[in-house]
Structures are given as C-alpha cells and as structure tokens.
Coordinates of C-alpha atoms in Angstrom, one line a residue:
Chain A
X1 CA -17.2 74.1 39.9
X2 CA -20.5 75.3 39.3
X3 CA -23.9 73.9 40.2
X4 CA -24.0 73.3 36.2
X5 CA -21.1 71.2 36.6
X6 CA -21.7 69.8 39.7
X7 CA -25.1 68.3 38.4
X8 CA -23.0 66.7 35.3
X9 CA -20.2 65.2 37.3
X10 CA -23.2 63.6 40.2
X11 CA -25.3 62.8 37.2
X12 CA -22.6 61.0 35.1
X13 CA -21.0 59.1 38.8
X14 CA -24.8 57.9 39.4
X15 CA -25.3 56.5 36.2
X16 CA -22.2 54.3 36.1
X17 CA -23.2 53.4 39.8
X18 CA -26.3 52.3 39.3
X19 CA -25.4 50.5 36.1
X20 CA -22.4 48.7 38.1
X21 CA -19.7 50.8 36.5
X22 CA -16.4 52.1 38.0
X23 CA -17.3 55.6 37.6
X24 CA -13.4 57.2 35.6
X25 CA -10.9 57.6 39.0
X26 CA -12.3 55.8 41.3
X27 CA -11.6 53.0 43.6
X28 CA -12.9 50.1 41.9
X29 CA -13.9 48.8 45.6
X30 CA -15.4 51.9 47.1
X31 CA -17.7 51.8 43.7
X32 CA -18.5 48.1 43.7
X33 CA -19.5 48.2 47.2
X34 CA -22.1 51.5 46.6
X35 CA -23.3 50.2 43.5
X36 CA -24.1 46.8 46.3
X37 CA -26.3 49.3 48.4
X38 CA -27.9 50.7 45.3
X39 CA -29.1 47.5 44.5
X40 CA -29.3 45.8 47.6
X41 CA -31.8 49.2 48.5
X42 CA -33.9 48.9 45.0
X43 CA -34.6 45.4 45.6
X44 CA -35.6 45.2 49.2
X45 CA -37.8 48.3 48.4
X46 CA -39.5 46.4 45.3
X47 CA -40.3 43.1 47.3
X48 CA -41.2 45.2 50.5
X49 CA -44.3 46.5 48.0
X50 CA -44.8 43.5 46.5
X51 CA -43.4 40.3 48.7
X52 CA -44.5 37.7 46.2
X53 CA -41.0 38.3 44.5
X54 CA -39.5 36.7 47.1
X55 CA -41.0 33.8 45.2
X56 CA -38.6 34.2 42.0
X57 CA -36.1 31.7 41.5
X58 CA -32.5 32.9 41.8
X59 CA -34.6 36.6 42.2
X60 CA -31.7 38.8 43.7
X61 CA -29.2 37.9 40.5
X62 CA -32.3 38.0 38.1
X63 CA -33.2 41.5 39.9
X64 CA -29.4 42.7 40.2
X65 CA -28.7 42.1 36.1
X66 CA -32.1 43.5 35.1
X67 CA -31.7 46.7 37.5
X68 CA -28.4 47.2 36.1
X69 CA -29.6 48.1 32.7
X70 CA -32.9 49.7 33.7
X71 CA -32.5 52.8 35.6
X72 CA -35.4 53.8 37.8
X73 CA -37.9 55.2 36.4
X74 CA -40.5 56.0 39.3
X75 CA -40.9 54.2 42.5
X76 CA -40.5 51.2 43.8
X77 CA -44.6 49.6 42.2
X78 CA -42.7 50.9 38.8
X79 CA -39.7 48.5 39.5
X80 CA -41.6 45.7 40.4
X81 CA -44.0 45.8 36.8
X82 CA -40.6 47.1 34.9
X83 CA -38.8 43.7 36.0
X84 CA -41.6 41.2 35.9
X85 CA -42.6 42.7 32.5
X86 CA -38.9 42.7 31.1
X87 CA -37.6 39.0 32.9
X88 CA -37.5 36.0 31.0
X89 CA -36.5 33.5 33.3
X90 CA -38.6 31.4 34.7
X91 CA -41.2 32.6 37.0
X92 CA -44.1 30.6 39.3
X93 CA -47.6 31.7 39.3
X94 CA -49.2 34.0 40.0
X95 CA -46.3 35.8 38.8
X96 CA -45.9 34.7 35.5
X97 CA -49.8 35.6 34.6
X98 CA -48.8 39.0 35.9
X99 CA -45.7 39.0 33.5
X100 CA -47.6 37.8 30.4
X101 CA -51.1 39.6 31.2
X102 CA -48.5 42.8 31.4
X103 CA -46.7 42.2 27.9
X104 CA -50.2 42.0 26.2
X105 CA -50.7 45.8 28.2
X106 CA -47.6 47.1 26.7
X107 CA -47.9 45.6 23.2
X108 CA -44.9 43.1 23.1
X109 CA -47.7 40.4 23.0
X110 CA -51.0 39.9 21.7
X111 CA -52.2 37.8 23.9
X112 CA -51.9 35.9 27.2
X113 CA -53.7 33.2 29.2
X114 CA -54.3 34.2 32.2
X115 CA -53.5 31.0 34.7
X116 CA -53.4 32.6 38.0
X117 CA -55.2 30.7 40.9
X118 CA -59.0 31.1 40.6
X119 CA -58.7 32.3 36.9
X120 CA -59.0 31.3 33.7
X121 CA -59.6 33.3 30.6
X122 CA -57.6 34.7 27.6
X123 CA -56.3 38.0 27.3
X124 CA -56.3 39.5 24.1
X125 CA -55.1 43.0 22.5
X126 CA -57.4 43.7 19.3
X127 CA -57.8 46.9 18.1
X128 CA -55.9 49.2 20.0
X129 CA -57.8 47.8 23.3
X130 CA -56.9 44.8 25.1
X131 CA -59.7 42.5 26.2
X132 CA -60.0 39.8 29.0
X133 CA -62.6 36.9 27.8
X134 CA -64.3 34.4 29.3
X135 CA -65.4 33.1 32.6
X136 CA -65.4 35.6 35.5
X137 CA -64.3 34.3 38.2
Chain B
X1 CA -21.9 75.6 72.0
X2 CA -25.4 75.3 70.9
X3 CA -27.1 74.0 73.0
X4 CA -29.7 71.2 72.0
X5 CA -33.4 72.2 71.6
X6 CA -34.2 68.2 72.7
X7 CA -31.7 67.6 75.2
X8 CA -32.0 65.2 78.3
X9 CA -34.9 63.5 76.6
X10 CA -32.9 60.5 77.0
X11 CA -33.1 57.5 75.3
X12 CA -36.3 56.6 72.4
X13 CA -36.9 54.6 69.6
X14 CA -38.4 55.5 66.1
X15 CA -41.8 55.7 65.1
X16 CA -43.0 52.8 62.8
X17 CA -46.1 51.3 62.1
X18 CA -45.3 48.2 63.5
X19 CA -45.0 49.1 66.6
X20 CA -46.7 52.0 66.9
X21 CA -49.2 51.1 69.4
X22 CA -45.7 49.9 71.7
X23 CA -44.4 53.2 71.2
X24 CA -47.4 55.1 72.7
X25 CA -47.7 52.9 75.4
X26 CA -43.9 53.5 76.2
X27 CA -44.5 57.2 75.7
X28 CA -47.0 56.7 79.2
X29 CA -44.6 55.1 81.0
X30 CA -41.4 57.6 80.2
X31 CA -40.1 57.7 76.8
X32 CA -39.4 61.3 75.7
X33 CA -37.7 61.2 72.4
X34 CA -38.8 59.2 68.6
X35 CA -38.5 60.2 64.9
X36 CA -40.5 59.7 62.3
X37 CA -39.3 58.9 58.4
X38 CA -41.4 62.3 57.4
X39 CA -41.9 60.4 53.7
X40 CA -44.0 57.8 55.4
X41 CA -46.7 59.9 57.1
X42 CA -48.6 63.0 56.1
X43 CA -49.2 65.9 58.4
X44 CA -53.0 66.1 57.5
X45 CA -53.1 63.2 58.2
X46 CA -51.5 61.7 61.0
X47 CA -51.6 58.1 62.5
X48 CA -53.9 57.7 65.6
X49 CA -51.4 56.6 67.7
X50 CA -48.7 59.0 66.8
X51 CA -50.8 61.6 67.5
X52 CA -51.6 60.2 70.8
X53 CA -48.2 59.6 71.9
X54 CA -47.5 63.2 70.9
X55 CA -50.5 63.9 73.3
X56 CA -49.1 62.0 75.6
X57 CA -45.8 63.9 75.9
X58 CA -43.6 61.7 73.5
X59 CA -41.0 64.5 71.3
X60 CA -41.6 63.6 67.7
X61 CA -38.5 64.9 64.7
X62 CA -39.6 64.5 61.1
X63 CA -36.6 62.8 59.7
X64 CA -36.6 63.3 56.1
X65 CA -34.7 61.1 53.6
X66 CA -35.4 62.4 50.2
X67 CA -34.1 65.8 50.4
X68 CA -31.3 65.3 48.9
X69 CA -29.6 68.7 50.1
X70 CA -25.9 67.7 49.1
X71 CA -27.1 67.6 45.8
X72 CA -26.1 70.3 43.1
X73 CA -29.7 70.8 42.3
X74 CA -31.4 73.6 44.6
X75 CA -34.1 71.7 47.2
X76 CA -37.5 71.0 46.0
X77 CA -39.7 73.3 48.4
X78 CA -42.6 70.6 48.6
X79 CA -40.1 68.8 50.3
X80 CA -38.9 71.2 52.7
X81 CA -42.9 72.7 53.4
X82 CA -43.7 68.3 54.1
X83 CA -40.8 68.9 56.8
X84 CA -42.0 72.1 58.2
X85 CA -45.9 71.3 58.1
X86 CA -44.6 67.9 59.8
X87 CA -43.0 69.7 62.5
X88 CA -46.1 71.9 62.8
X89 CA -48.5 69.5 62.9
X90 CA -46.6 67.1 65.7
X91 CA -45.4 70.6 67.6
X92 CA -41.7 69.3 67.2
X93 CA -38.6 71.6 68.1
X94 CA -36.6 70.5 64.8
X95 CA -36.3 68.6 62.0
X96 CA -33.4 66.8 60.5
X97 CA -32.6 65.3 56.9
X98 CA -29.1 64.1 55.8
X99 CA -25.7 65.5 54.0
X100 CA -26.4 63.2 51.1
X101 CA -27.5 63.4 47.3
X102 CA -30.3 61.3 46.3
X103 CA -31.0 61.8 42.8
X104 CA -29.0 64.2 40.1
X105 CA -30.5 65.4 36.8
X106 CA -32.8 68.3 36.6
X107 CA -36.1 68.4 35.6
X108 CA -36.9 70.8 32.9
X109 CA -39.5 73.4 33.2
X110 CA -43.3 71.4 32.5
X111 CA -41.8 68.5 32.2
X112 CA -43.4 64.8 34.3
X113 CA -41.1 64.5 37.2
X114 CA -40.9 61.3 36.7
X115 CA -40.1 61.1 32.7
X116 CA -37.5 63.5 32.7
X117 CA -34.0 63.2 32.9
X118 CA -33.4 62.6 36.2
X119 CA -32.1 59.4 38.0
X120 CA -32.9 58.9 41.4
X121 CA -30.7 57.3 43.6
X122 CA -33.2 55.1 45.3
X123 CA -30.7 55.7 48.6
X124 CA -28.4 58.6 50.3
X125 CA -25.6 58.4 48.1
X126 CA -22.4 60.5 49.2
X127 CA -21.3 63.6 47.6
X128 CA -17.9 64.7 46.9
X129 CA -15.9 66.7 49.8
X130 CA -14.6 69.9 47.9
X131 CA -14.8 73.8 48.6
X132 CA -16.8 73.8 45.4
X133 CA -19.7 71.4 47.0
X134 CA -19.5 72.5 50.0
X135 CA -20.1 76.2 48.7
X136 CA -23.6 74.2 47.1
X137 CA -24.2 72.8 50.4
X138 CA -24.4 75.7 52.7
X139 CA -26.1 77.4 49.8
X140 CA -28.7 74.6 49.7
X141 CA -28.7 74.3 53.6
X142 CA -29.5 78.1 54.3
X143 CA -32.4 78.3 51.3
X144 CA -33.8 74.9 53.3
X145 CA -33.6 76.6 56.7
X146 CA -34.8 79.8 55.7
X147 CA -38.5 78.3 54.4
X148 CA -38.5 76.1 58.2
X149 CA -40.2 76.8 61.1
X150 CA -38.0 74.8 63.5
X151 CA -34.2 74.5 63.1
X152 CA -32.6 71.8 61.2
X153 CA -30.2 69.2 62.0
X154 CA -27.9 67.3 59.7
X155 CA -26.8 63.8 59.8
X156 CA -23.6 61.5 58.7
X157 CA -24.7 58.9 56.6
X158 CA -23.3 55.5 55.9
X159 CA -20.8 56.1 53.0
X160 CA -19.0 53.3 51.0
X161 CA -18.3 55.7 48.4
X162 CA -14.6 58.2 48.2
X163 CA -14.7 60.4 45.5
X164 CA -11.1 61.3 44.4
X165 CA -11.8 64.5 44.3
X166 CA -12.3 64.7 47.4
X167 CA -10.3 67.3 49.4
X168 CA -11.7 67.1 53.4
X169 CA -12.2 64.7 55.7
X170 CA -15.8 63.9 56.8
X171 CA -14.9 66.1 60.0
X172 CA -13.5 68.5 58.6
X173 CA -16.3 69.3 56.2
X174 CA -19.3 68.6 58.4
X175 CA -17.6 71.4 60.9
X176 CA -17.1 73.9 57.8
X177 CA -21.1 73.3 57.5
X178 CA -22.6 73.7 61.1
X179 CA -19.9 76.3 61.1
X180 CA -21.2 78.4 57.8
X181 CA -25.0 77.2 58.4
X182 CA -25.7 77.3 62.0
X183 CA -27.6 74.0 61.6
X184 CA -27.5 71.4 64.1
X185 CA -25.1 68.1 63.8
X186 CA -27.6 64.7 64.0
X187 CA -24.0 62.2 64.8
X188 CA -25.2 58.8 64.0
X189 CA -22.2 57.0 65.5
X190 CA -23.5 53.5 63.4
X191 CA -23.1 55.0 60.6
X192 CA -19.4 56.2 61.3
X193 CA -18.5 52.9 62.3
X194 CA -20.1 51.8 58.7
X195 CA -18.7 54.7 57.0
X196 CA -14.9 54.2 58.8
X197 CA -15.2 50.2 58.3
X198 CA -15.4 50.9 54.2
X199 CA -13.0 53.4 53.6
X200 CA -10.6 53.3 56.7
X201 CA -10.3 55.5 59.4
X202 CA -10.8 55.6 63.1
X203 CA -14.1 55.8 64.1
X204 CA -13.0 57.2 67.4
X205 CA -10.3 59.5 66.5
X206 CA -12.9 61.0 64.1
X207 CA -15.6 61.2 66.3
X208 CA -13.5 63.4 68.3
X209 CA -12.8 65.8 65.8
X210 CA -17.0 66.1 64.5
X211 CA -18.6 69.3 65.1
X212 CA -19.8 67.8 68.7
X213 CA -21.0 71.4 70.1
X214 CA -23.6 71.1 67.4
X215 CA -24.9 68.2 68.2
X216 CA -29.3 67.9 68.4
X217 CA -29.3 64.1 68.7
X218 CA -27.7 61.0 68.2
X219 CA -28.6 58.0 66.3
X220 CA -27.8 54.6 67.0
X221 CA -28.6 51.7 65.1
X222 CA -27.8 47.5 64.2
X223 CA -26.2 46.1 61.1
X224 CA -23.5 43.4 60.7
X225 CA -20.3 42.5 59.8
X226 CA -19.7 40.6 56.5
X227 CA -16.8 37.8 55.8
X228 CA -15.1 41.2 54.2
X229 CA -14.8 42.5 57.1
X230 CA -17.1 45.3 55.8
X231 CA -19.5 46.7 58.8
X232 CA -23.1 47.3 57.0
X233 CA -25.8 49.6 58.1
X234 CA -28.8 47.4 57.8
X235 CA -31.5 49.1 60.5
X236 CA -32.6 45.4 60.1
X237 CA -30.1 43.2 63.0
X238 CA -29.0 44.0 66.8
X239 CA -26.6 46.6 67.4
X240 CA -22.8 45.9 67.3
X241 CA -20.7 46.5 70.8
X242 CA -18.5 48.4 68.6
X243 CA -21.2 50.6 68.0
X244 CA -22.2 50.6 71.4
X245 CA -18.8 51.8 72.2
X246 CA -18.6 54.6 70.1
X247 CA -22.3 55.8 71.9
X248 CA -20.9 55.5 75.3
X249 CA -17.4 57.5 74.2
X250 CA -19.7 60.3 72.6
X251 CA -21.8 60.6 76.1
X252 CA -18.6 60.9 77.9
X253 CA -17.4 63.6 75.8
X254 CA -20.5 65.2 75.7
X255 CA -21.9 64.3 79.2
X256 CA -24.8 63.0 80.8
X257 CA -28.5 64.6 80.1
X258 CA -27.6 65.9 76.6
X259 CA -28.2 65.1 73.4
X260 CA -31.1 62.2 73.6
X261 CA -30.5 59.1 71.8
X262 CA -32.5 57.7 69.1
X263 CA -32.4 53.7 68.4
X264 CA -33.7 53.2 64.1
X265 CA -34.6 49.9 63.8
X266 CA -37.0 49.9 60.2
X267 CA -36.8 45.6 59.4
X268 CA -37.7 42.6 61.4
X269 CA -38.9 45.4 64.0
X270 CA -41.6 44.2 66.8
X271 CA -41.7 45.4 70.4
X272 CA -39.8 42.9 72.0
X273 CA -36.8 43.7 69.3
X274 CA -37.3 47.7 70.1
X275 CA -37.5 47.3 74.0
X276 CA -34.3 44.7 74.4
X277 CA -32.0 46.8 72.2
X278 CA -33.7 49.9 74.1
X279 CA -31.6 48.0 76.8
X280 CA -28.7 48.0 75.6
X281 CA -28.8 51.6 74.6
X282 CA -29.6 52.9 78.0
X283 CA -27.0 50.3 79.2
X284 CA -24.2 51.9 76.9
X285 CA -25.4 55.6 77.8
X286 CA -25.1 55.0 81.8
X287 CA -21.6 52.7 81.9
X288 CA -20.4 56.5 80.4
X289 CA -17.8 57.4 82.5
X290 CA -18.0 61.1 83.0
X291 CA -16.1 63.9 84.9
X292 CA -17.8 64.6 88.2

C-alpha cells in the first residue's frame, strides 16, 4: 500500500469515525468506543475554551448529534461558534444572544435582539453590513 | 541497549500552568524530571516559571501531540522545528511525540490549511499495524529525526481502536520501529493498561515483550474504570493500582535509577493532587523488587 492509499483508507476510517460510523470490517465495538473518545475529546476541548457551555441543557447529547454531522473545521473556538450557530434547542442566556447575534453574521437571519445581561439593542443585517443599534451599554 | 539520555532523574510531574509555580518550587527541593505539551507553549516565548525551574535544574522534554507521525502524510516541518526550537530553547536532551495519526487528508499546494480537505482527528487516533504502515512510519520517523537536534522518543498511546488489517501486535511493531529508527521507546504503562482493557490482552505479558532496551522514559497516569469494564485514560482522576503495578513490574525489569518517571495529570490538576499521586508514584517505583 502506498502513501496514496494509505491517506485514502485513514481518510475514509476517520470520517465514518467521527461521524459515528462502523468504518466496512470493523468491530462494531472497537469503533463505537473511538468514535466515544473523538467526541468525548472535541467536547471537553470546546467547553475547556468556552465553559459557559457547560450551561446547555442536555449539552453532551446536543453536542454529540451536532458533532456527528459537522466535521471539524478549525479548532476548538470554531466548534464552539459552529454548534451554538447551528443548535436549535433551547439555550439560556447569554448563550442564546450569541447564537442569534451569530445567525444574523452568517446571513441565516436578519436580525436579532440582543438580550444578554447588561444589553439591549437590535441587531440588524442591511445592506451587506450588519448593524448593532441602540443603547450602548 | 541504549541507554537513556534522562536516566535516574527519578520521579516528576508535567508542566502545566496550573501548577507551575508548585512545579518550580519542587524543582528547588529535588525534582529532576517534567514535560511539557510543546503545543501549549512557545519557545520565544517561554513561561516565567518554566524557565526558572529549568534554571533551577528541573529536565524539561517537549512532548508533542499533533505530529501525527503514523500518519500516511509526510510530517509538517513547522511542527517538527516547534519540537527542536523547544528543545533548544529549554536545553533538553530529547523530545518525544507519539505513534499515532491525528488528521488524514492532504492539503493541496496554496490552499488554507484549514479549508482544505483534511479532517483532523481532534485526538491520537491509532493507525493500522501492517508492513505497509509501518514502511510509512520509519519513513516518517527518520525525515522527523533527521531535521532534530535532540533524539526522539516514541510513545504507546491509549488505543480503543483494531484495524482488521492489522497484521502485528503492538509489541511486535513498536520493536520493528526502535529497531529500523533508532528512536527511543516513551512506555506509558497507563496507557497499555487502557489500550489491553479495550481490545484484550495482557498488559503484563506484553509489557514484557516491548522494546524495553529503548526505553527514554516512562509515563504514568490516572483514569477509571467504567460499569463496562472498559479502563479509560482520562489524565483527569487518581491513578489505578493496576496501573501502579504494571510501573513497579517495568522498574523491576528495568532496574532501579533508570528510566525517570513522568506522572501527566492535565484536569482537576492543583498541587496537592500532583504531590499525593507523586506519592504513590515514588511508592510504586521503590516496593520494586530488584536483583541485588
């Protein structure tokens, strides 16, 4: 096997691992139990940079499902953004802020009240350019 | 044999911020040996208090984690110059990474790291044990070693994961690669006992047969023991006494003063923690008992 190959059978057993697949041969333990690491390892990494997650509802189940169909795109900051952004469960403040305030950003929402403790203005995407109004606090 | 470049430096603890300022003041009073995770400090850089336990006498190794060197994808040199330039700037006598892949895919040619099509692992995931990956290995291994300044030493990692391909043992192939390589063995015996608790396998039996006359250093470490049965490698509880067993069975085949032994503890770490299990390390390296 060449490294060619090698690289296509890691990257192809990776990528059902991390999307809790039984990669094609193998023990359907030995893969459920490393695709438990991956995810046990991604999570602890995203509320070790931001420990307010610890504060989701029900997060490791809501992180586990979400992580399964997102691979990683960057580092653990990206995770944390990637699953507020992408949730739609329930979430407590200031989280949910975050989540809304970050939809308007990436243009799945036009706007968003921003509630978090010590805030309150709108924010708004108009023109290409998203804009935060009212009363600074 | 090769003898260790950092042996009879006893028994240490790695470096982390939260108890750095512990580990400099037990670096006055006699500890020898540490490591620190080379991702989470800079060599232009350097913490205050590292570099003052360095000063201080303290042995620092750069332990790196994202090398990925069992990987089929040739190792990045910024990596391996963060390794060396670590080992430089803290005078160390070796570094060590893992026999582990961490991310697969290759980034084309101009391409954002980060956007192209490679998946990182997030974690040292296990590669397959065939002539065919170990050939990448050693391959991988010497290209690493040849850009150091300091030898290199490999370590076991905690594997749940048996590829069916798979055609050696764990000691059979980590032999065939100190063997081809020259590199130093890093034998963390927690994570054989995680490693032999998932798949099978005697931890002792195999301990026996790893490539012990290679050995830089040993690593020890806590986890715990789920309703499974399944021992997991968490760096985050108190050590098992089956761990500690294995520890004490390595220093009697290996003997007193060498290979030093290195306690990871990375989650609900403070100085108390680091100083009682330091106990029990020292504990399970004297009730060895070895061949006067």
């Amino acid at each position: 096997m060449t490294r060619p190959e090698l690289a296509r059978r890691q990257q192809h057993v990776l990528r059902a691992l991390l999307a809790g697949e039984v990669p094609d041969g193998f023990d359907p333990r030995s893969a459920t139990l490393t695709t438990r690491v991956l995810v046990t390892k991604r999570r602890s990494e995203a509320t070790d940079a931001f420990p307010l997650l610890r504060t989701v509802p029900d997060f490791a189940a809501r992180f586990g499902a979400w992580s399964a169909q997102h691979p990683r795109r960057g580092c653990a900051d990206d995770d944390v953004v990637d699953f507020l952004a992408d949730d739609t469960g329930e979430l407590p403040e200031p989280l949910a802020s975050i989540r809304t305030i970050e939809q308007v950003y990436r243009g799945s929402r036009s706007f968003a009240r921003d509630r978090r403790p010590g805030q309150a203005r709108w924010v708004i995407a108009l023109r290409g350019r998203v804009w935060h109004l009212g009363p600074r606090s | 044999m090769s003898r260790s470049p950092v042996a009879g430096l006893g028994v240490g603890a790695g470096w982390r911020p939260a108890i750095a300022d512990d580990i400099l003041a037990q670096s006055r009073t006699g500890m020898q040996f540490s490591e620190v995770v080379a991702e989470n400090v800079s060599p232009a850089d350097l913490p205050a208090s590292l570099v003052a336990a360095r000063d201080a006498g303290l042995t620092v190794v750069p332990h790196g984690v994202t090398l990925g060197l069992a990987g089929a994808q040739h190792p990045d040199p910024a990596r391996i110059d963060r390794l060396g330039d670590l080992a430089v700037a803290l005078g160390s006598p070796l570094v060590s990474e893992h026999v582990a892949f961490v991310r697969s895919g290759k980034a084309p040619a101009g391409t954002d790291p980060l956007h192209a099509d490679v998946i990182e692992a997030g974690h040292l995931v296990p590669a397959a044990r065939t002539t065919d990956s170990l050939a990448v290995l050693v391959d991988n291994v010497r290209a690493t070693q040849a850009r150091l300044p300091v030898p290199l030493a490999l370590e076991n990692i905690a594997a749940t994961l048996a590829w069916p391909e798979t055609s050696m043992d764990e000691p059979e192939f980590l032999t065939a690669l100190t063997e081809a390589t020259g590199c130093f063995f890093l034998l963390d015996v927690a994570n054989l006992h995680a490693t032999c608790s998932a798949l099978g396998g005697d931890p002792r039996e195999q301990l026996e047969r790893m490539p012990l006359d290679h050995v830089a250093y040993i690593h020890v470490a806590g986890g715990f023991t789920d309703t499974d049965g399944v021992y997991w490698d968490t760096h985050a509880h108190d050590m098992t006494d089956d761990v500690l067993d294995l520890l004490t069975h390595v220093v009697e085949l290996l003997g007193p003063d060498g290979p030093p032994v290195l306690l990871e503890r990375d989650s609900d770490v403070d100085a108390d923690v680091v100083r009682a299990e330091l106990t029990r390390v020292r504990h399970a390296v004297q009730s060895a008992r070895v061949p006067t």
